């Protein structure tokens, strides 16, 4: 593409070639380059493409030109990027991400460390398939008060789980009937979840205690089809566990509580206790987060304060790759279609890493905009290019990795599409470091929306409503 400076008497029209990566909004035939006014902005382009698509109802569209979202007129974009109006622009159109508006906040007694969602469109709901036909939506939260809570969409607690002897650090829905949690007490716990929509009540009953770590278990990942759970611990290791009691080996005797301190259920029966299938060693500092590969559940990735991302073969327990960055890493998630790992850093940005052996550089892209550590990440369930981050700066940010620019010559940098502020901070002076409103956990569900929890003792819901 030509890069000559556009003269002041530029043509009033420019040729554009339209394309999309979404089959459901693909033009019926190749329209070839079309001539449009350089005064057009996003809305006018969206109207034009909808006419070409002959849609029954208009679809809000965004436009990527040279990897950047069009936020001005075409004329201003050409000027800012030094592109000649005589050049044919390749313009990619995608469905617009609608701003996630505030819906509600659920108040806790203490900091909210972790959130997850159970719905028909959530991973747990999809894994269950036909066995889960409920239309009810539930939010799971873990708190520093040591409790798990399950909420309905009317901000009511329908079930409470009490069993951890210290703060809960992570909680995940494994299936519509099973929940997993971990915490400062160095254990993972499995819970039976029973929900009675008709009665408007539910229950969380502990069913299994898992021992194997020697320090706090700060994050977990689950994969119901293989009955596997991964844990990230401050003891510098990654744990592999089975959600099935019969598959788990005996718990290590030296890590079990003494007999006189062993917690018992109200019916005096001691909970079954099991150990890990494997403990993966290799990190030099605490492991902050762990995730499964989105396409191959026998592969996992871990991030650590030691600045590294490790790729693990879960079948053999071997570390097959290590990528080292310049900062401590606090969170990780996999973007399988882009073949990238997103890692939240202590340096206030998100580093995108290509874990494939063929990758020539560690950092494929950097997402900038947070003003404090990025401690939680989740992917958009409706797009393979978008993710949400939760930060100690008191915000969640939504990103689209298709929108990037080149900084300092070679570094590829992306900016956030939307910023979600904490509703509890409205009307108060903004704390640069997010003091009082730090976000600790975030989840993104197609039906429920973006769910986040943090230092303000609230679970907050933001949702994009169709136009």
CSV table of C-alpha atoms in Angstrom, one decimal:
chain,number,residue,atom,x,y,z
A,1,UNK,CA,0.0,0.0,0.0
A,2,UNK,CA,1.3,3.5,-0.9
A,3,UNK,CA,2.6,5.6,2.0
A,4,UNK,CA,3.1,8.9,0.2
A,5,UNK,CA,1.7,11.9,2.0
A,6,UNK,CA,-1.8,12.8,0.8
A,7,UNK,CA,-1.9,16.2,-0.9
A,8,UNK,CA,-4.2,18.9,0.4
A,9,UNK,CA,-6.4,18.7,-2.7
A,10,UNK,CA,-7.1,15.0,-2.2
A,11,UNK,CA,-9.9,13.4,-4.2
A,12,UNK,CA,-13.3,13.5,-2.6
A,13,UNK,CA,-13.7,9.7,-3.1
A,14,UNK,CA,-11.6,6.6,-2.4
A,15,UNK,CA,-11.8,3.0,-3.6
A,16,UNK,CA,-12.4,0.4,-0.9
A,17,UNK,CA,-12.5,-3.4,-1.1
A,18,UNK,CA,-14.8,-4.9,1.5
A,19,UNK,CA,-14.3,-8.3,3.2
A,20,UNK,CA,-15.3,-10.1,6.4
A,21,UNK,CA,-14.2,-13.1,8.4
A,22,UNK,CA,-17.8,-13.9,9.5
A,23,UNK,CA,-19.7,-16.2,7.0
A,24,UNK,CA,-23.0,-15.0,8.4
A,25,UNK,CA,-22.4,-11.4,7.3
A,26,UNK,CA,-20.5,-12.2,4.0
A,27,UNK,CA,-21.4,-10.3,0.9
A,28,UNK,CA,-23.3,-12.6,-1.5
A,29,UNK,CA,-20.7,-12.0,-4.2
A,30,UNK,CA,-17.4,-10.2,-4.7
A,31,UNK,CA,-18.4,-6.6,-5.2
A,32,UNK,CA,-14.8,-5.6,-6.1
A,33,UNK,CA,-13.5,-2.2,-5.2
A,34,UNK,CA,-16.2,0.4,-4.8
A,35,UNK,CA,-15.9,4.2,-4.8
A,36,UNK,CA,-17.1,6.0,-1.6
A,37,UNK,CA,-16.8,9.5,-0.3
A,38,UNK,CA,-13.9,10.2,2.0
A,39,UNK,CA,-16.3,12.0,4.3
A,40,UNK,CA,-17.9,8.7,5.3
A,41,UNK,CA,-17.6,7.6,9.0
A,42,UNK,CA,-18.4,4.3,10.6
A,43,UNK,CA,-22.2,4.8,10.8
A,44,UNK,CA,-22.5,5.7,7.1
A,45,UNK,CA,-20.2,2.8,6.1
A,46,UNK,CA,-22.3,0.5,8.2
A,47,UNK,CA,-25.5,1.7,6.4
A,48,UNK,CA,-23.8,1.1,3.1
A,49,UNK,CA,-22.7,-2.4,3.8
A,50,UNK,CA,-26.1,-3.3,5.3
A,51,UNK,CA,-27.6,-2.3,2.0
A,52,UNK,CA,-25.2,-4.5,0.1
A,53,UNK,CA,-25.9,-7.4,2.5
A,54,UNK,CA,-29.7,-6.7,2.0
A,55,UNK,CA,-30.3,-7.4,5.7
A,56,UNK,CA,-33.8,-7.6,7.1
A,57,UNK,CA,-32.7,-5.7,10.1
A,58,UNK,CA,-29.6,-3.5,10.2
A,59,UNK,CA,-26.5,-5.1,11.8
A,60,UNK,CA,-24.3,-2.6,13.6
A,61,UNK,CA,-20.8,-3.0,12.1
A,62,UNK,CA,-17.3,-1.8,12.9
A,63,UNK,CA,-14.6,-1.3,10.2
A,64,UNK,CA,-10.9,-2.3,10.4
A,65,UNK,CA,-8.5,-0.4,8.0
A,66,UNK,CA,-4.9,-1.5,8.2
A,67,UNK,CA,-5.5,-3.2,11.5
A,68,UNK,CA,-7.1,-0.1,13.1
A,69,UNK,CA,-10.8,0.5,14.0
A,70,UNK,CA,-12.2,3.4,12.0
A,71,UNK,CA,-13.0,6.1,14.6
A,72,UNK,CA,-13.0,9.1,12.3
A,73,UNK,CA,-14.0,9.9,8.8
A,74,UNK,CA,-12.1,8.1,6.0
A,75,UNK,CA,-10.6,11.5,5.1
A,76,UNK,CA,-9.1,12.0,8.6
A,77,UNK,CA,-7.8,8.4,8.7
A,78,UNK,CA,-6.0,8.9,5.4
A,79,UNK,CA,-4.4,12.1,6.6
A,80,UNK,CA,-3.4,10.6,10.0
A,81,UNK,CA,-1.7,7.6,8.4
A,82,UNK,CA,-0.2,9.3,5.4
A,83,UNK,CA,-2.1,7.2,2.9
A,84,UNK,CA,-2.9,8.4,-0.6
A,85,UNK,CA,-6.6,8.7,-1.5
A,86,UNK,CA,-5.7,7.0,-4.8
A,87,UNK,CA,-4.9,3.8,-3.0
A,88,UNK,CA,-7.5,1.0,-2.8
A,89,UNK,CA,-8.2,0.5,0.9
A,90,UNK,CA,-8.8,-3.0,2.1
A,91,UNK,CA,-11.6,-2.7,4.7
A,92,UNK,CA,-12.7,-5.5,7.0
A,93,UNK,CA,-16.2,-5.2,8.5
A,94,UNK,CA,-17.1,-7.0,11.7
A,95,UNK,CA,-20.2,-7.0,14.0
A,96,UNK,CA,-19.9,-4.1,16.3
A,97,UNK,CA,-19.3,-4.7,20.0
A,98,UNK,CA,-22.1,-2.9,21.8
A,99,UNK,CA,-21.1,-1.0,25.0
A,100,UNK,CA,-21.6,-3.2,28.1
A,101,UNK,CA,-23.9,-1.2,30.3
A,102,UNK,CA,-24.2,-1.5,34.1
A,103,UNK,CA,-26.9,-4.0,35.2
A,104,UNK,CA,-26.5,-4.7,38.9
A,105,UNK,CA,-24.2,-5.3,41.8
A,106,UNK,CA,-24.4,-8.1,44.4
A,107,UNK,CA,-23.0,-7.1,47.8
A,108,UNK,CA,-20.8,-9.4,49.9
A,109,UNK,CA,-19.4,-9.2,53.4
A,110,UNK,CA,-15.8,-9.3,52.2
A,111,UNK,CA,-13.7,-8.9,49.1
A,112,UNK,CA,-14.8,-11.0,46.1
A,113,UNK,CA,-11.8,-13.0,44.8
A,114,UNK,CA,-13.4,-15.0,42.0
A,115,UNK,CA,-16.5,-15.2,39.8
A,116,UNK,CA,-17.9,-17.7,37.3
A,117,UNK,CA,-21.2,-18.2,35.5
A,118,UNK,CA,-23.6,-21.1,35.0
A,119,UNK,CA,-25.9,-20.7,32.0
A,120,UNK,CA,-26.9,-22.6,28.9
A,121,UNK,CA,-24.2,-20.9,27.0
A,122,UNK,CA,-21.5,-21.2,29.6
A,123,UNK,CA,-18.7,-23.8,29.2
A,124,UNK,CA,-20.3,-25.9,32.0
A,125,UNK,CA,-23.7,-25.7,30.3
A,126,UNK,CA,-22.3,-26.6,26.9
A,127,UNK,CA,-20.2,-29.5,28.3
A,128,UNK,CA,-23.4,-30.9,29.9
A,129,UNK,CA,-25.3,-30.6,26.6
A,130,UNK,CA,-28.8,-32.1,26.6
A,131,UNK,CA,-28.3,-33.1,30.3
A,132,UNK,CA,-28.7,-29.4,31.2
A,133,UNK,CA,-31.9,-27.9,29.9
A,134,UNK,CA,-32.3,-25.2,32.5
A,135,UNK,CA,-33.0,-21.7,31.4
A,136,UNK,CA,-31.9,-20.3,34.8
A,137,UNK,CA,-28.7,-18.3,35.1
A,138,UNK,CA,-26.5,-18.5,38.1
A,139,UNK,CA,-23.4,-16.6,39.3
A,140,UNK,CA,-20.8,-18.3,41.5
A,141,UNK,CA,-18.6,-16.1,43.7
A,142,UNK,CA,-15.7,-16.9,46.0
A,143,UNK,CA,-14.9,-14.5,48.8
A,144,UNK,CA,-12.2,-13.7,51.3
A,145,UNK,CA,-14.7,-14.5,54.1
A,146,UNK,CA,-14.1,-18.2,53.1
A,147,UNK,CA,-17.6,-18.7,51.6
A,148,UNK,CA,-18.9,-19.7,48.2
A,149,UNK,CA,-22.1,-18.1,47.1
A,150,UNK,CA,-24.5,-18.9,44.3
A,151,UNK,CA,-26.7,-16.0,43.1
A,152,UNK,CA,-29.7,-15.8,40.9
A,153,UNK,CA,-30.3,-12.9,38.6
A,154,UNK,CA,-32.4,-11.1,41.1
A,155,UNK,CA,-29.4,-10.5,43.4
A,156,UNK,CA,-30.5,-13.3,45.8
A,157,UNK,CA,-28.1,-15.8,47.3
A,158,UNK,CA,-29.7,-19.2,46.6
A,159,UNK,CA,-26.9,-21.4,48.0
A,160,UNK,CA,-23.9,-20.9,50.3
A,161,UNK,CA,-20.8,-23.2,50.6
A,162,UNK,CA,-18.9,-23.2,53.9
A,163,UNK,CA,-15.9,-25.6,54.2
A,164,UNK,CA,-12.7,-23.7,53.5
A,165,UNK,CA,-10.8,-22.8,56.7
A,166,UNK,CA,-9.4,-19.6,55.1
A,167,UNK,CA,-10.1,-17.2,52.2
A,168,UNK,CA,-11.4,-18.6,49.0
A,169,UNK,CA,-9.1,-17.5,46.1
A,170,UNK,CA,-10.8,-19.3,43.1
A,171,UNK,CA,-14.1,-20.9,42.3
A,172,UNK,CA,-15.3,-22.5,39.0
A,173,UNK,CA,-18.4,-24.3,37.8
A,174,UNK,CA,-17.4,-27.7,36.6
A,175,UNK,CA,-20.9,-28.8,35.6
A,176,UNK,CA,-24.5,-27.9,36.4
A,177,UNK,CA,-24.2,-30.2,39.5
A,178,UNK,CA,-20.6,-29.7,40.5
A,179,UNK,CA,-18.4,-26.8,41.7
A,180,UNK,CA,-14.7,-26.6,42.5
A,181,UNK,CA,-13.0,-24.1,44.8
A,182,UNK,CA,-9.5,-23.4,46.2
A,183,UNK,CA,-8.0,-21.1,48.7
A,184,UNK,CA,-5.4,-19.9,51.2
A,185,UNK,CA,-6.0,-23.2,53.2
A,186,UNK,CA,-3.9,-25.0,50.5
A,187,UNK,CA,-6.8,-27.2,49.5
A,188,UNK,CA,-9.2,-27.7,46.6
A,189,UNK,CA,-12.8,-28.7,47.4
A,190,UNK,CA,-15.4,-30.2,45.3
A,191,UNK,CA,-19.1,-29.4,45.9
A,192,UNK,CA,-22.4,-31.0,44.9
A,193,UNK,CA,-24.7,-28.3,43.6
A,194,UNK,CA,-28.4,-28.9,43.6
A,195,UNK,CA,-30.8,-26.3,42.3
A,196,UNK,CA,-34.6,-26.2,42.6
A,197,UNK,CA,-35.9,-23.4,40.4
A,198,UNK,CA,-39.5,-24.0,41.5
A,199,UNK,CA,-38.6,-23.6,45.1
A,200,UNK,CA,-36.2,-20.8,44.4
A,201,UNK,CA,-33.5,-22.4,46.5
A,202,UNK,CA,-30.4,-24.4,46.0
A,203,UNK,CA,-27.6,-26.1,48.0
A,204,UNK,CA,-23.8,-26.6,48.0
A,205,UNK,CA,-22.6,-29.7,49.7
A,206,UNK,CA,-18.9,-30.5,50.1
A,207,UNK,CA,-18.1,-33.9,48.6
A,208,UNK,CA,-14.3,-34.2,48.3
A,209,UNK,CA,-11.1,-32.5,49.7
A,210,UNK,CA,-8.0,-32.5,47.6
A,211,UNK,CA,-4.5,-32.2,49.2
A,212,UNK,CA,-1.1,-31.8,47.5
A,213,UNK,CA,-0.1,-28.1,47.6
A,214,UNK,CA,2.1,-26.6,50.3
A,215,UNK,CA,0.9,-23.0,49.9
A,216,UNK,CA,-2.1,-21.0,48.8
A,217,UNK,CA,-3.9,-22.2,45.6
A,218,UNK,CA,-4.6,-18.9,43.8
A,219,UNK,CA,-6.3,-20.0,40.6
A,220,UNK,CA,-7.9,-23.1,39.0
A,221,UNK,CA,-9.0,-24.3,35.6
A,222,UNK,CA,-11.5,-27.0,34.8
A,223,UNK,CA,-12.3,-29.3,31.9
A,224,UNK,CA,-15.4,-31.4,32.6
A,225,UNK,CA,-15.1,-33.8,29.6
A,226,UNK,CA,-11.8,-35.1,30.9
A,227,UNK,CA,-12.7,-34.7,34.6
A,228,UNK,CA,-9.5,-32.7,35.0
A,229,UNK,CA,-8.8,-29.8,37.2
A,230,UNK,CA,-5.6,-27.6,37.1
A,231,UNK,CA,-4.4,-25.6,40.0
A,232,UNK,CA,-1.9,-22.7,40.2
A,233,UNK,CA,-0.1,-22.4,43.6
A,234,UNK,CA,2.1,-20.1,45.5
A,235,UNK,CA,4.4,-23.1,46.2
A,236,UNK,CA,5.7,-22.7,42.6
A,237,UNK,CA,3.9,-25.7,41.2
A,238,UNK,CA,0.9,-26.6,39.0
A,239,UNK,CA,-1.4,-29.4,40.2
A,240,UNK,CA,-3.4,-31.9,38.1
A,241,UNK,CA,-6.4,-33.4,39.7
A,242,UNK,CA,-9.4,-35.6,38.9
A,243,UNK,CA,-12.9,-34.5,39.8
A,244,UNK,CA,-13.8,-38.2,40.2
A,245,UNK,CA,-13.1,-39.6,43.7
A,246,UNK,CA,-12.3,-43.1,42.3
A,247,UNK,CA,-9.5,-41.8,40.1
A,248,UNK,CA,-7.7,-39.8,42.8
A,249,UNK,CA,-4.7,-41.3,44.7
A,250,UNK,CA,-4.5,-41.2,48.4
A,251,UNK,CA,-3.9,-37.8,49.9
A,252,UNK,CA,-0.3,-37.2,51.1
A,253,UNK,CA,-0.3,-38.0,54.8
A,254,UNK,CA,2.1,-35.1,55.6
A,255,UNK,CA,-0.3,-32.6,54.2
A,256,UNK,CA,-3.5,-33.8,55.9
A,257,UNK,CA,-4.8,-32.0,59.0
A,258,UNK,CA,-4.2,-33.8,62.3
A,259,UNK,CA,-7.0,-36.0,63.4
A,260,UNK,CA,-8.2,-33.7,66.2
A,261,UNK,CA,-8.4,-30.8,63.7
A,262,UNK,CA,-10.0,-32.6,60.8
A,263,UNK,CA,-13.1,-30.9,59.7
A,264,UNK,CA,-16.3,-33.0,59.7
A,265,UNK,CA,-19.7,-32.7,58.2
A,266,UNK,CA,-22.7,-32.1,60.5
A,267,UNK,CA,-23.5,-35.9,60.3
A,268,UNK,CA,-19.9,-36.5,61.7
A,269,UNK,CA,-18.8,-38.3,58.5
A,270,UNK,CA,-15.4,-37.2,57.4
A,271,UNK,CA,-15.1,-36.0,53.9
A,272,UNK,CA,-13.2,-38.2,51.4
A,273,UNK,CA,-9.6,-36.9,50.8
A,274,UNK,CA,-7.6,-37.4,47.7
A,275,UNK,CA,-4.2,-36.4,46.3
A,276,UNK,CA,-3.1,-35.0,42.9
A,277,UNK,CA,-2.6,-37.0,39.8
A,278,UNK,CA,0.6,-35.0,39.3
A,279,UNK,CA,2.4,-32.0,40.6
A,280,UNK,CA,4.3,-30.1,37.9
A,281,UNK,CA,7.5,-28.5,38.9
A,282,UNK,CA,9.6,-26.0,37.0
A,283,UNK,CA,8.6,-22.5,37.9
A,284,UNK,CA,11.0,-20.5,40.1
A,285,UNK,CA,8.3,-18.4,41.8
A,286,UNK,CA,4.6,-18.6,42.6
A,287,UNK,CA,2.4,-19.7,39.8
A,288,UNK,CA,-0.3,-17.1,39.3
A,289,UNK,CA,-2.7,-18.7,36.8
A,290,UNK,CA,-3.2,-21.7,34.6
A,291,UNK,CA,-5.5,-22.6,31.7
A,292,UNK,CA,-6.2,-25.5,29.3
A,293,UNK,CA,-5.4,-25.2,25.6
A,294,UNK,CA,-8.7,-24.3,23.9
A,295,UNK,CA,-8.3,-27.1,21.3
A,296,UNK,CA,-6.4,-29.8,23.1
A,297,UNK,CA,-7.2,-30.5,26.8
A,298,UNK,CA,-4.0,-32.6,27.1
A,299,UNK,CA,-2.0,-29.3,26.9
A,300,UNK,CA,-2.0,-26.6,29.5
A,301,UNK,CA,-0.3,-23.2,30.0
A,302,UNK,CA,0.8,-21.6,33.3
A,303,UNK,CA,1.9,-18.0,34.1
A,304,UNK,CA,4.2,-17.1,37.0
A,305,UNK,CA,5.8,-14.3,39.0
A,306,UNK,CA,9.1,-15.6,37.6
A,307,UNK,CA,8.2,-13.8,34.3
A,308,UNK,CA,7.6,-17.0,32.4
A,309,UNK,CA,4.8,-18.9,30.6
A,310,UNK,CA,5.2,-22.6,30.4
A,311,UNK,CA,3.5,-25.1,28.1
A,312,UNK,CA,2.8,-28.5,29.7
A,313,UNK,CA,2.0,-31.9,28.3
A,314,UNK,CA,-0.5,-33.1,30.8
A,315,UNK,CA,-0.2,-36.7,29.7
A,316,UNK,CA,3.5,-37.0,30.5
A,317,UNK,CA,3.7,-34.1,33.0
A,318,UNK,CA,6.6,-32.6,31.0
A,319,UNK,CA,7.2,-28.9,30.4
A,320,UNK,CA,7.6,-28.7,26.6
A,321,UNK,CA,8.2,-25.0,26.2
A,322,UNK,CA,9.1,-21.9,28.3
A,323,UNK,CA,8.7,-18.3,27.2
A,324,UNK,CA,10.2,-15.6,29.3
A,325,UNK,CA,8.9,-12.0,29.4
A,326,UNK,CA,10.2,-8.9,31.1
A,327,UNK,CA,7.6,-8.7,33.8
A,328,UNK,CA,5.9,-10.8,36.5
A,329,UNK,CA,2.8,-12.5,35.1
A,330,UNK,CA,-0.5,-12.5,37.1
A,331,UNK,CA,-3.1,-14.0,34.7
A,332,UNK,CA,-3.4,-16.1,31.5
A,333,UNK,CA,-6.0,-17.2,29.0
A,334,UNK,CA,-5.8,-18.9,25.6
A,335,UNK,CA,-7.1,-17.5,22.3
A,336,UNK,CA,-7.1,-20.7,20.2
A,337,UNK,CA,-8.2,-19.3,16.9
A,338,UNK,CA,-5.5,-16.7,17.0
A,339,UNK,CA,-2.9,-19.2,18.4
A,340,UNK,CA,-2.1,-16.7,21.1
A,341,UNK,CA,-1.9,-16.6,24.9
A,342,UNK,CA,-2.9,-13.4,26.7
A,343,UNK,CA,-1.0,-12.7,29.9
A,344,UNK,CA,-1.7,-10.0,32.4
A,345,UNK,CA,1.4,-8.4,33.8
A,346,UNK,CA,2.7,-6.4,36.8
A,347,UNK,CA,3.7,-3.7,34.3
A,348,UNK,CA,0.0,-2.8,33.8
A,349,UNK,CA,-0.4,-4.2,30.3
A,350,UNK,CA,-1.4,-7.4,28.6
A,351,UNK,CA,1.3,-9.3,26.6
A,352,UNK,CA,0.1,-11.6,23.8
A,353,UNK,CA,2.4,-14.6,23.4
A,354,UNK,CA,2.6,-17.1,20.5
A,355,UNK,CA,3.3,-20.4,22.2
A,356,UNK,CA,4.0,-22.3,19.0
A,357,UNK,CA,7.5,-23.7,18.4
A,358,UNK,CA,7.7,-21.7,15.1
A,359,UNK,CA,7.2,-18.3,16.9
A,360,UNK,CA,10.3,-16.1,16.5
A,361,UNK,CA,9.5,-13.6,19.2
A,362,UNK,CA,8.1,-13.9,22.7
A,363,UNK,CA,5.7,-10.9,22.5
A,364,UNK,CA,3.3,-10.9,19.5
A,365,UNK,CA,1.4,-7.8,20.7
A,366,UNK,CA,0.9,-5.6,23.7
A,367,UNK,CA,-2.4,-4.2,24.9
A,368,UNK,CA,-2.0,-1.0,26.8
A,369,UNK,CA,-4.4,1.1,28.9
A,370,UNK,CA,-4.5,-0.2,32.5
A,371,UNK,CA,-2.8,1.8,35.3
A,372,UNK,CA,-2.2,-1.1,37.6
A,373,UNK,CA,-1.5,-4.9,37.5
A,374,UNK,CA,-3.8,-7.0,35.3
A,375,UNK,CA,-4.8,-10.0,37.4
A,376,UNK,CA,-7.7,-11.6,35.6
A,377,UNK,CA,-8.5,-12.4,32.0
A,378,UNK,CA,-11.5,-14.0,30.1
A,379,UNK,CA,-12.3,-14.5,26.5
A,380,UNK,CA,-15.4,-13.2,24.7
A,381,UNK,CA,-17.7,-16.2,24.2
A,382,UNK,CA,-19.0,-14.7,20.9
A,383,UNK,CA,-15.7,-13.8,19.3
A,384,UNK,CA,-12.3,-15.3,19.0
A,385,UNK,CA,-10.7,-11.9,18.8
A,386,UNK,CA,-12.0,-10.2,21.9
A,387,UNK,CA,-11.2,-10.6,25.6
A,388,UNK,CA,-11.9,-8.8,28.9
A,389,UNK,CA,-9.3,-8.0,31.6
A,390,UNK,CA,-9.7,-7.2,35.3
A,391,UNK,CA,-7.1,-4.9,37.0
A,392,UNK,CA,-6.1,-3.6,40.3
A,393,UNK,CA,-6.8,-0.1,38.8
A,394,UNK,CA,-10.5,-0.7,39.5
A,395,UNK,CA,-11.6,-1.3,35.9
A,396,UNK,CA,-12.3,-4.0,33.4
A,397,UNK,CA,-11.3,-3.3,29.8
A,398,UNK,CA,-12.5,-5.0,26.6
A,399,UNK,CA,-10.0,-5.5,23.8
A,400,UNK,CA,-10.1,-6.6,20.2
A,401,UNK,CA,-6.8,-8.0,19.0
A,402,UNK,CA,-7.6,-7.2,15.4
A,403,UNK,CA,-7.1,-3.5,16.2
A,404,UNK,CA,-3.4,-2.8,16.5
A,405,UNK,CA,-0.9,-0.1,15.5
A,406,UNK,CA,2.9,-0.1,15.3
A,407,UNK,CA,4.7,1.8,18.0
A,408,UNK,CA,8.4,2.6,18.1
A,409,UNK,CA,8.8,1.1,14.7
A,410,UNK,CA,8.1,-2.5,15.4
A,411,UNK,CA,6.1,-3.1,18.5
A,412,UNK,CA,2.4,-3.9,17.8
A,413,UNK,CA,0.2,-2.2,20.3
A,414,UNK,CA,-3.6,-2.4,20.9
A,415,UNK,CA,-5.9,-0.1,22.8
A,416,UNK,CA,-9.1,-1.1,24.7
A,417,UNK,CA,-12.5,-0.8,23.0
A,418,UNK,CA,-14.4,-0.2,26.2
A,419,UNK,CA,-13.7,0.5,29.8
A,420,UNK,CA,-16.0,-0.8,32.6
A,421,UNK,CA,-15.8,1.3,35.8
A,422,UNK,CA,-16.9,0.1,39.2
A,423,UNK,CA,-20.4,1.3,40.0
A,424,UNK,CA,-19.4,1.6,43.6
A,425,UNK,CA,-16.8,4.3,42.7
A,426,UNK,CA,-19.4,6.7,41.1
A,427,UNK,CA,-19.3,10.1,42.5
A,428,UNK,CA,-16.0,9.5,44.3
A,429,UNK,CA,-12.5,10.8,43.6
A,430,UNK,CA,-10.8,8.5,41.2
A,431,UNK,CA,-7.9,6.5,42.8
A,432,UNK,CA,-5.1,6.1,40.3
A,433,UNK,CA,-4.1,2.7,41.7
A,434,UNK,CA,-7.7,1.6,42.1
A,435,UNK,CA,-7.6,1.7,45.9
A,436,UNK,CA,-10.8,0.4,47.4
A,437,UNK,CA,-12.2,-0.9,44.0
A,438,UNK,CA,-9.5,-3.3,42.8
A,439,UNK,CA,-10.9,-6.0,40.5
A,440,UNK,CA,-9.8,-9.5,41.4
A,441,UNK,CA,-11.8,-11.7,39.1
A,442,UNK,CA,-13.7,-11.4,35.8
A,443,UNK,CA,-15.8,-13.8,33.7
A,444,UNK,CA,-17.7,-13.3,30.4
A,445,UNK,CA,-20.8,-15.1,29.5
A,446,UNK,CA,-22.9,-14.8,26.3
A,447,UNK,CA,-26.2,-14.6,28.2
A,448,UNK,CA,-25.3,-12.9,31.5
A,449,UNK,CA,-22.6,-10.5,30.3
A,450,UNK,CA,-19.3,-9.4,31.9
A,451,UNK,CA,-19.2,-10.4,35.6
A,452,UNK,CA,-16.5,-9.0,37.9
A,453,UNK,CA,-15.7,-9.0,41.6
A,454,UNK,CA,-13.3,-7.1,43.7
A,455,UNK,CA,-12.2,-5.1,46.7
A,456,UNK,CA,-15.5,-3.2,46.9
A,457,UNK,CA,-17.1,-6.4,48.1
A,458,UNK,CA,-19.4,-6.5,45.1
A,459,UNK,CA,-20.1,-8.8,42.1
A,460,UNK,CA,-20.9,-6.4,39.3
A,461,UNK,CA,-22.7,-7.3,36.0
A,462,UNK,CA,-22.4,-5.3,32.8
A,463,UNK,CA,-24.2,-6.4,29.7
A,464,UNK,CA,-24.3,-5.4,26.0
A,465,UNK,CA,-28.0,-5.1,25.0
A,466,UNK,CA,-28.9,-5.6,21.4
A,467,UNK,CA,-29.7,-2.2,19.6
